[in-house]
GROMACS .gro file of C-alpha atoms in nm:
model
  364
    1UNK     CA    1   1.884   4.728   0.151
    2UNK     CA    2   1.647   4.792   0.433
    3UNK     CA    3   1.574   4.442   0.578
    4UNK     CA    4   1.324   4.597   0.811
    5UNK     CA    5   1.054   4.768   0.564
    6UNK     CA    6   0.742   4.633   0.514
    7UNK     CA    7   0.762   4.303   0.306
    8UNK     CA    8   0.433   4.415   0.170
    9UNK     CA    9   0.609   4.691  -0.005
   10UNK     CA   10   0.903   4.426  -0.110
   11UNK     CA   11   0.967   4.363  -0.503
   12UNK     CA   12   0.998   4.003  -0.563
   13UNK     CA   13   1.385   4.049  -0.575
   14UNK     CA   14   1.417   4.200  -0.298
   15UNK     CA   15   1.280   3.921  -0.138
   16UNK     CA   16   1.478   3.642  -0.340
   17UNK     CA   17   1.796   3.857  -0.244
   18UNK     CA   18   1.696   3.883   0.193
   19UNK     CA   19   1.603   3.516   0.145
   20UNK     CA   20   1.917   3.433  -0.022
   21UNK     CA   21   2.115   3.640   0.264
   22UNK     CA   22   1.930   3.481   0.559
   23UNK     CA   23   2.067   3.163   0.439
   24UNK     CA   24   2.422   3.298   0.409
   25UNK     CA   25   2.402   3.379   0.752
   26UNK     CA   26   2.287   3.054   0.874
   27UNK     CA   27   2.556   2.910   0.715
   28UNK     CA   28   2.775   3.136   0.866
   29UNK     CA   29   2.642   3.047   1.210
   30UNK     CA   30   2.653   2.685   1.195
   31UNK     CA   31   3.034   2.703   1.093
   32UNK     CA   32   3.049   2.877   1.459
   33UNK     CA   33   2.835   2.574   1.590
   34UNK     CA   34   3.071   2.367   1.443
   35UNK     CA   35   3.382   2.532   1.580
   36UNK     CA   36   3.217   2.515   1.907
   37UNK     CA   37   3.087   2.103   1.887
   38UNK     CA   38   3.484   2.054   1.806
   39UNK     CA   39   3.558   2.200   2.124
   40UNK     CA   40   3.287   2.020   2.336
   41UNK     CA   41   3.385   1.630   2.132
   42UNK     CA   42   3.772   1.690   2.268
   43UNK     CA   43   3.659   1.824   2.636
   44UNK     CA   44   3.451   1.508   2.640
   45UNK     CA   45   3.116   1.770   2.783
   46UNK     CA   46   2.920   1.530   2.747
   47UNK     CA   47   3.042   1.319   2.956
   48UNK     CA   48   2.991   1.504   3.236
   49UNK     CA   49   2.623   1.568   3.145
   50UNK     CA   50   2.532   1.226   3.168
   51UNK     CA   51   2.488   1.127   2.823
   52UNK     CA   52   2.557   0.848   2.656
   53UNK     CA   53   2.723   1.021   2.346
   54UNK     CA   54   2.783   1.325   2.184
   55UNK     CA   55   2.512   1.305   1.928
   56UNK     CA   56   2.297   1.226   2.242
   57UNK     CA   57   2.411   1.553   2.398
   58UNK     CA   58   2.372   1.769   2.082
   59UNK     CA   59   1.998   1.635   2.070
   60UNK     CA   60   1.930   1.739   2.429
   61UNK     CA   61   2.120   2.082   2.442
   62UNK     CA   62   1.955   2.198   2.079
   63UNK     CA   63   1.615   2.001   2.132
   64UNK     CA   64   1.683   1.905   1.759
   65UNK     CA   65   1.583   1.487   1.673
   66UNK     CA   66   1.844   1.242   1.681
   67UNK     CA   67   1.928   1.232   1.302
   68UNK     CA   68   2.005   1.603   1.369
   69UNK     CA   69   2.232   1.590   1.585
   70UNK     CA   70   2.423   1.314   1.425
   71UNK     CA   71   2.492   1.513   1.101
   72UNK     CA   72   2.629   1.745   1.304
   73UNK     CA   73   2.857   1.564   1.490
   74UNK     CA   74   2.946   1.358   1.147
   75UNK     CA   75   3.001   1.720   0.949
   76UNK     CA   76   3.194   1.814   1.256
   77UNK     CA   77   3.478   1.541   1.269
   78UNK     CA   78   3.493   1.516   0.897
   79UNK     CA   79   3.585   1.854   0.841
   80UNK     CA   80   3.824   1.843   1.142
   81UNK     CA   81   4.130   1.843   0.943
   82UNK     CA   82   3.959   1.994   0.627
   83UNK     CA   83   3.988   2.400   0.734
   84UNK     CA   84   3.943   2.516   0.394
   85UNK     CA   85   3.525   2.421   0.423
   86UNK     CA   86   3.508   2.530   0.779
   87UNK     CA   87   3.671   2.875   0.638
   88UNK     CA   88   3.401   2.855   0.303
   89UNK     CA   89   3.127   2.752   0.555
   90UNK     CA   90   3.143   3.068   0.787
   91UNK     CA   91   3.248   3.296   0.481
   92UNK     CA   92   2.919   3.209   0.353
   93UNK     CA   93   3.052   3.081   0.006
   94UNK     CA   94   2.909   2.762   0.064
   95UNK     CA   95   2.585   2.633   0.248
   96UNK     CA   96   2.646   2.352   0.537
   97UNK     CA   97   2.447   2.129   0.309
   98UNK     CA   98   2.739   2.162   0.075
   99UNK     CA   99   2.992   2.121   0.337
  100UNK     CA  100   2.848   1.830   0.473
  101UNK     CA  101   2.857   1.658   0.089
  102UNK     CA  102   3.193   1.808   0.022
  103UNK     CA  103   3.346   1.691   0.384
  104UNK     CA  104   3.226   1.324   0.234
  105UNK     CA  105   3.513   1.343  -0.041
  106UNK     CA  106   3.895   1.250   0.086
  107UNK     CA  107   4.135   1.505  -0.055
  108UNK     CA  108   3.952   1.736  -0.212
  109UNK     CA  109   4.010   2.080  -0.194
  110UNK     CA  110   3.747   2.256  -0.510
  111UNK     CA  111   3.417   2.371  -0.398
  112UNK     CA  112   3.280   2.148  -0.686
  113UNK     CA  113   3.063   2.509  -0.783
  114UNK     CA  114   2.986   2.356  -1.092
  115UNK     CA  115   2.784   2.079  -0.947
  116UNK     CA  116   2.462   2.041  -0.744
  117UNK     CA  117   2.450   1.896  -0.376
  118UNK     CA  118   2.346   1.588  -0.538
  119UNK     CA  119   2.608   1.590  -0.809
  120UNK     CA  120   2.850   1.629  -0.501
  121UNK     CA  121   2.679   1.312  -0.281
  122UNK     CA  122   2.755   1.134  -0.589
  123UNK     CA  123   3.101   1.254  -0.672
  124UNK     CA  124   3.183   1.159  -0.307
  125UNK     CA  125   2.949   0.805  -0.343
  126UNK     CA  126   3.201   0.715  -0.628
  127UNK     CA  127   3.544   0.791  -0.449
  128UNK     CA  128   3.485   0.577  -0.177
  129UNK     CA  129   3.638   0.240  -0.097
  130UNK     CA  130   3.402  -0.041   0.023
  131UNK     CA  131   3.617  -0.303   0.235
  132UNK     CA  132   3.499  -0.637   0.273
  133UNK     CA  133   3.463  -0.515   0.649
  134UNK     CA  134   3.259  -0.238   0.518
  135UNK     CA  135   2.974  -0.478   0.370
  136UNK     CA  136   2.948  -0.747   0.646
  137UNK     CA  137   2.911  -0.424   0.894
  138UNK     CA  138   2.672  -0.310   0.651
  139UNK     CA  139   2.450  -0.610   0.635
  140UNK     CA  140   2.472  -0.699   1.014
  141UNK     CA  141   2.389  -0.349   1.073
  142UNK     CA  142   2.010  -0.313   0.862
  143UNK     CA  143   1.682  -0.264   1.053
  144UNK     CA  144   1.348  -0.219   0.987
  145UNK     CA  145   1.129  -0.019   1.273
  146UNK     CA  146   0.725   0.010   1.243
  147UNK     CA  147   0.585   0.241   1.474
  148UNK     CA  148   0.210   0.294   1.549
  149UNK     CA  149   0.072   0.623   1.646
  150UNK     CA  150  -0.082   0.636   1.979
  151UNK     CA  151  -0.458   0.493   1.828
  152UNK     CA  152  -0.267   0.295   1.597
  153UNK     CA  153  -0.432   0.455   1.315
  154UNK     CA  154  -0.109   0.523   1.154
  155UNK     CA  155   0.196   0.378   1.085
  156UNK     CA  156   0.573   0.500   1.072
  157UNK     CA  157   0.840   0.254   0.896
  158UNK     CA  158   1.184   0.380   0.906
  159UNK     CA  159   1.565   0.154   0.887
  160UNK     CA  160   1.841   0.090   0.704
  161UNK     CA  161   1.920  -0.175   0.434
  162UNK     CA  162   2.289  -0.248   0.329
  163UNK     CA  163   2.337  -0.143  -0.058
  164UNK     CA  164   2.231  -0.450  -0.214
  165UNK     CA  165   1.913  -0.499  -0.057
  166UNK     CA  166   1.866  -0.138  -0.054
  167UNK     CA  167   1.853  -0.134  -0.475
  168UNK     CA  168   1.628  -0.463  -0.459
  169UNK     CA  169   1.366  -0.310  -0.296
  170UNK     CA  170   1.409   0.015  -0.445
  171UNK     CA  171   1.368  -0.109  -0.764
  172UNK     CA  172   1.090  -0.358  -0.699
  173UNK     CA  173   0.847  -0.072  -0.516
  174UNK     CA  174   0.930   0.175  -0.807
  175UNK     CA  175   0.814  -0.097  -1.064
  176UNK     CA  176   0.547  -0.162  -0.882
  177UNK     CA  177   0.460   0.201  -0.838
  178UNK     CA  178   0.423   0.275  -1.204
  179UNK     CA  179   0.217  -0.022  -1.284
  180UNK     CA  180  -0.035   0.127  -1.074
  181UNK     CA  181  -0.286   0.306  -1.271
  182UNK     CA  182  -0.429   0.653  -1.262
  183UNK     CA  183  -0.670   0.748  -1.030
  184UNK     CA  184  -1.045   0.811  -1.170
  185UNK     CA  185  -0.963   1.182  -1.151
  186UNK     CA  186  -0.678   1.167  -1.361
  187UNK     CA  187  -0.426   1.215  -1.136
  188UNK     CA  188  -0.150   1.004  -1.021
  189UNK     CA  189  -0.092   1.025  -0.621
  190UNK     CA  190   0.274   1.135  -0.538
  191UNK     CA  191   0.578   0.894  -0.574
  192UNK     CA  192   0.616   0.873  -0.200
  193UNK     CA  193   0.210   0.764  -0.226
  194UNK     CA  194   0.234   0.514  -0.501
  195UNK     CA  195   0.546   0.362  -0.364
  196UNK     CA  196   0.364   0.299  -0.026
  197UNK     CA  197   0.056   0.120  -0.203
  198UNK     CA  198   0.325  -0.094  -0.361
  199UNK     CA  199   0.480  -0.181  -0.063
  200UNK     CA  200   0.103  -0.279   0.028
  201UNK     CA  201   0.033  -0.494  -0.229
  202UNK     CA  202   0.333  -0.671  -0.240
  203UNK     CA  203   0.361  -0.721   0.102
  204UNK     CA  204  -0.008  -0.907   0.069
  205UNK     CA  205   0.155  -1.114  -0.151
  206UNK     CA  206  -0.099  -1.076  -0.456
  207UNK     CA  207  -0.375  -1.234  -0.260
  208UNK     CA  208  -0.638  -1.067  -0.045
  209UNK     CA  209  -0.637  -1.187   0.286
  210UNK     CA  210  -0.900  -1.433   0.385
  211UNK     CA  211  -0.871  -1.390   0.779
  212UNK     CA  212  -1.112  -1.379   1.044
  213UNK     CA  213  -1.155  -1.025   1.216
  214UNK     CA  214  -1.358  -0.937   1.477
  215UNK     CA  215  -1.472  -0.610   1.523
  216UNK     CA  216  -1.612  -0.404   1.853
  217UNK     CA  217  -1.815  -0.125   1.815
  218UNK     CA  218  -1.892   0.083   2.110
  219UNK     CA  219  -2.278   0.187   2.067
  220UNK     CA  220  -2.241   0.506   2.276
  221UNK     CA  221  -1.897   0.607   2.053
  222UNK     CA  222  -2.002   0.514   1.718
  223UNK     CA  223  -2.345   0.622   1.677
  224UNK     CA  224  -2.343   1.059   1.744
  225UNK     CA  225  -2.045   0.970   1.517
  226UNK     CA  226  -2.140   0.768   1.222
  227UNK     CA  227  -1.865   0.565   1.296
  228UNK     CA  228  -1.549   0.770   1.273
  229UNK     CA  229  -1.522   0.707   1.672
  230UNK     CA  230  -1.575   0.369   1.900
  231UNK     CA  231  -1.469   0.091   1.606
  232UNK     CA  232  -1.124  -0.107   1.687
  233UNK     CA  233  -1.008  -0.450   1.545
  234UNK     CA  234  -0.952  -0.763   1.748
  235UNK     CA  235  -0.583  -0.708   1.729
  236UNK     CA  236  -0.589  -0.335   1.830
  237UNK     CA  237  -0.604  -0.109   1.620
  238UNK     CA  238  -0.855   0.146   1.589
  239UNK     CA  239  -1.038   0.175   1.255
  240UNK     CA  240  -1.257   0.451   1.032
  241UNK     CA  241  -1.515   0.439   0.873
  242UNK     CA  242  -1.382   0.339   0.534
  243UNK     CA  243  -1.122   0.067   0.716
  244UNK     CA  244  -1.462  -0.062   0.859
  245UNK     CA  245  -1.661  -0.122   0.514
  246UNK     CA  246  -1.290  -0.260   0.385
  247UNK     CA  247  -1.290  -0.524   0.640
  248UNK     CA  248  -1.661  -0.627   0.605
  249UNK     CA  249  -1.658  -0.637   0.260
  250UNK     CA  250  -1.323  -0.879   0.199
  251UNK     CA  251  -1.302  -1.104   0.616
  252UNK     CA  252  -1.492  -1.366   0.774
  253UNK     CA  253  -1.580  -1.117   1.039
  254UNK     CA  254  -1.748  -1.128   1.429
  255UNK     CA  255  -1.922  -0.817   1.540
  256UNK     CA  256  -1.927  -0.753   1.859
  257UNK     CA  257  -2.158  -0.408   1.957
  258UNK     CA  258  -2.130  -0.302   2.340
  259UNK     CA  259  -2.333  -0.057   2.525
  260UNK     CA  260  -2.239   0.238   2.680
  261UNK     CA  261  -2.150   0.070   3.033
  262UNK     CA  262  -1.903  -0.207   2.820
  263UNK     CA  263  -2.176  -0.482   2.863
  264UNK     CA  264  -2.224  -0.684   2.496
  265UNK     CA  265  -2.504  -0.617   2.358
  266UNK     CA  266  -2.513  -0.846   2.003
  267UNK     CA  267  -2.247  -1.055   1.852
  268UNK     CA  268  -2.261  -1.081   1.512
  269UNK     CA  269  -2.228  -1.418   1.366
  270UNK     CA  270  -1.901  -1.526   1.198
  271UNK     CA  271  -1.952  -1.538   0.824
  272UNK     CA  272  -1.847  -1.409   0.481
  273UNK     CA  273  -2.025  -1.143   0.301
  274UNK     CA  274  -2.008  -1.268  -0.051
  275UNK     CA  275  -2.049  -1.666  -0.046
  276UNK     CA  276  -1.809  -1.858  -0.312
  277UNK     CA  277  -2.007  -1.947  -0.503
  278UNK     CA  278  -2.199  -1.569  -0.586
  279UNK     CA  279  -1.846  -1.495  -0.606
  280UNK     CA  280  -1.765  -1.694  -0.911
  281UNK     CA  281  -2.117  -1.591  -1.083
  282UNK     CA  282  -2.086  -1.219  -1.072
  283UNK     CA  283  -1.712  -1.252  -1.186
  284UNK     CA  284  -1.893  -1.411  -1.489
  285UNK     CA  285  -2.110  -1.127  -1.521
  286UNK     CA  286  -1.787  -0.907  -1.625
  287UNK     CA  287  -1.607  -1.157  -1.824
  288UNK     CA  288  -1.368  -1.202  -1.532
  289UNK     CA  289  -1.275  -0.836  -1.553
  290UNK     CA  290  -1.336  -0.515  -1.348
  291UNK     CA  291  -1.673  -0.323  -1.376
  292UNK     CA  292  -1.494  -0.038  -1.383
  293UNK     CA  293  -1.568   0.159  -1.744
  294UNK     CA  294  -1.280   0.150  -1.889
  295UNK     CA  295  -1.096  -0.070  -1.662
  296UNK     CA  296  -1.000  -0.455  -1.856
  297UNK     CA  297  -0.789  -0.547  -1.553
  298UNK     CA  298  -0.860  -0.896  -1.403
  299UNK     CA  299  -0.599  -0.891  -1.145
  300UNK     CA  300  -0.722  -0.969  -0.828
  301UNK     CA  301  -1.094  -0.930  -0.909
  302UNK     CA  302  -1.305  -0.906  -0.613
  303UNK     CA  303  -1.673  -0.853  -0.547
  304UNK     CA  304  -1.771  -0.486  -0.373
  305UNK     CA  305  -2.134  -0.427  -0.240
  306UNK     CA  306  -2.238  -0.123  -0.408
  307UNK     CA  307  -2.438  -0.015  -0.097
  308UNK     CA  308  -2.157  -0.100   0.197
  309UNK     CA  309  -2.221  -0.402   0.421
  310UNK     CA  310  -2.107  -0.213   0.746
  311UNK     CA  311  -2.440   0.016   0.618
  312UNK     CA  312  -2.700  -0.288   0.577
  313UNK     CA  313  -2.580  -0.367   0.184
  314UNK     CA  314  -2.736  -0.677   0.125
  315UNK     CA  315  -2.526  -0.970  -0.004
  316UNK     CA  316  -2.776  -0.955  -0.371
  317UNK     CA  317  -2.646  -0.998  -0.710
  318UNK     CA  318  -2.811  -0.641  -0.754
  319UNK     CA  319  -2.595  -0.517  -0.503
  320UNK     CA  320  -2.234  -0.640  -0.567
  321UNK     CA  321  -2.029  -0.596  -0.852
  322UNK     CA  322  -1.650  -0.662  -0.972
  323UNK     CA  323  -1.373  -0.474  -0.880
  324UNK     CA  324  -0.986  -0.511  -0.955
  325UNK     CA  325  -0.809  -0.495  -0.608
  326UNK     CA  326  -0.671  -0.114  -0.703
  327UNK     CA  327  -1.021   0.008  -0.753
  328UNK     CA  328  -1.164  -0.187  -0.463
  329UNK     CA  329  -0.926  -0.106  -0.221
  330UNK     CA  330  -0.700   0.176  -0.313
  331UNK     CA  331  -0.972   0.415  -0.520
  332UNK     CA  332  -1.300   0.314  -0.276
  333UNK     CA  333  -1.160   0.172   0.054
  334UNK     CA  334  -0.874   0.407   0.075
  335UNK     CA  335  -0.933   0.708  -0.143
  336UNK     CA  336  -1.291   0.692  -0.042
  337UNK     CA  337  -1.433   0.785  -0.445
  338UNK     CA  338  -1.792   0.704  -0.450
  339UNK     CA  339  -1.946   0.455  -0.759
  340UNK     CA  340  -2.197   0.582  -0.973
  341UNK     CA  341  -2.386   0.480  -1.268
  342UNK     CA  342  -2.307   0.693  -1.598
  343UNK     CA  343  -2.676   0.813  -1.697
  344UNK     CA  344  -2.608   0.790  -2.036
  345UNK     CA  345  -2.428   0.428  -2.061
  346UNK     CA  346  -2.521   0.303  -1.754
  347UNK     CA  347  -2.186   0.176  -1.703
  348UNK     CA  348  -2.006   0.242  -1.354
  349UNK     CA  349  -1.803   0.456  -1.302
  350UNK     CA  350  -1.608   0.657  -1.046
  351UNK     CA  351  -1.627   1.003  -0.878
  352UNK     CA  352  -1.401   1.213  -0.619
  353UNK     CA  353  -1.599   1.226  -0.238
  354UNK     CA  354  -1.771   1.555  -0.192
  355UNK     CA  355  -1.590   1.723   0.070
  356UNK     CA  356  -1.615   1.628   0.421
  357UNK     CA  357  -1.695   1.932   0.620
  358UNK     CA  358  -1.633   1.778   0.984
  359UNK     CA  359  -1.269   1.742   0.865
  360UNK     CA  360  -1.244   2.094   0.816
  361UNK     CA  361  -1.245   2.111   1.189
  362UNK     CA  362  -0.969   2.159   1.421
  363UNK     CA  363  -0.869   1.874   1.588
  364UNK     CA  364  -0.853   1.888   1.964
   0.00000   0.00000   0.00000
């Protein structure tokens, strides 16, 4: 086949078959890499470089991330004294995916064909022996990281949990997850989405936090911007629009507006939107439920200003109205769907955001 025609004039198979064969090759080359990290680990290279391991050295040499290198290293010394993958590996039988599940499994000498790489993880998961050693390493050995981004806008958790805790929480978030109902649109969110909200709400413990916040706003920031620049929290971090009208609808918050030279220019007195006591008389305008058409829950009801308190909303029966916490916070707050009255019914009822077209932009 001639890999260097144009792809426009490709079939489909012909593409399936050079994609196929470019990941032969791969393989092929990372049994050489292989070969060559075997040679490296016994001359003790890295060593010599400075570094503080191999899988340190590997990272640095192949600018690949640290969970990289590691699996190479780890796919390296287990298939030290297993020549029959190395020998698959570069004849391009197998893919280094494969090797790496297969190199997990003491003794074994098939190519397991007839499974999938998953089917091989757990093949290998079942062979192996758990020492009493093995599980108090295992539990002395979990962590749990949280890293902001530099505006700590975003968040990135990552760890490691010893088995049992592992299927506790695993189990917990994915019951969690599919309580959570559809979105107004009628989709669902991904499972890596719904499992995150989960994590959310049961992290806030099934209540909605009560706290003071105090909010800055710089004037000069916020303003050209309609907010999407110049808002941060007391404790840091810095907040959207949406986070903004989340906070002032829910916290005893402080606002605190500064001009363009830093100087404060207004502070906003500490208070709660919705008082307790409007609170408990537009729940009983619902029956204790959501306003939601269509929506009976009455878990962790809240009041929502219709028009948003960050934009002038006033604190009016006319302007609030009932929403269950995943509607309130997830679907509005989060998902940023706008309410609207059915013209029909006049019940309430959800809609997706029209598109924003600054976020079309490239960022820069």
């Amino acid at each position: 086949m001639d890999w260097e025609r144009d792809l426009s004039e490709s079939s489909t198979d012909e593409r399936e078959a050079r994609f196929v064969e470019s990941a032969r090759l791969i393989s092929q080359l990372q049994a050489g890499l292989l070969d060559d990290l075997e040679w490296f680990d016994t001359a003790q290279v890295f060593n010599a470089d400075g570094a503080r391991s191999l899988s340190e050295w590997v990272a640095q040499k192949l600018d690949v991330s640290a969970d990289t290198a590691r699996g190479l290293v780890r796919t390296m010394r287990r298939t030290q004294n297993k020549p029959h993958l190395r020998e698959a590996l570069a004849a391009g039988v197998v893919s280094f995916d494969r090797a790496e599940a297969l190199s997990r499994i003491e003794d074994e000498k098939d190519l397991l064909q007839q499974l999938d790489i998953a089917g091989v993880y757990r093949t290998a998961a079942d062979r192996v022996e758990i020492t009493s050693e093995d599980e108090v390493r295992s539990a002395a050995d979990q962590y749990l990281i949280m890293q902001p981004s530099l505006d700590e806008s975003w968040w990135q958790i990552r760890g490691g949990l010893d088995g049992l805790t592992g299927a506790v929480i695993d189990r917990a978030l994915t019951e969690k997850a599919d309580q959570l109902p559809d979105l107004p649109d009628g989709t669902t969110g991904s499972l890596g989405w719904r499992r995150a909200i989960a994590l959310y709400e049961l992290a806030s413990g099934g209540q909605t936090p009560t706290a003071k916040v105090t909010v800055f706003v710089n004037a000069e920031q916020a303003v050209p911007s309609n907010g999407r620049a110049g808002v941060w929290l007391q404790a840091g971090p810095r907040v959207g629009p949406q986070a903004l009208e989340a906070v002032l609808c829910d916290a005893f918050t402080e606002v605190t507006i500064n001009s363009a030279d830093g100087i404060p220019m207004r502070y906003g007195l500490s208070s709660r939107p919705v008082p307790p006591a409007l609170s408990r008389a537009m729940m009983n305008t619902t029956g204790g439920t959501c306003g939601i058409d269509g929506c009976n829950s009455r878990y962790r009801v809240e009041v929502h200003h219709k028009v948003p308190f960050s934009e002038g909303g006033p604190t009016d029966p006319e302007n609030l109205l009932p929403l269950c916490w995943f509607h309130h916070h997830i679907v509005i707050h989060q998902r940023g769907f706008e309410l609207f009255r059915h013209p029909d019914h006049g019940r309430w009822r959800l809609r997706s955001p029209e598109p924003d077209a600054d976020s079309t932009k490239p960022k820069g």
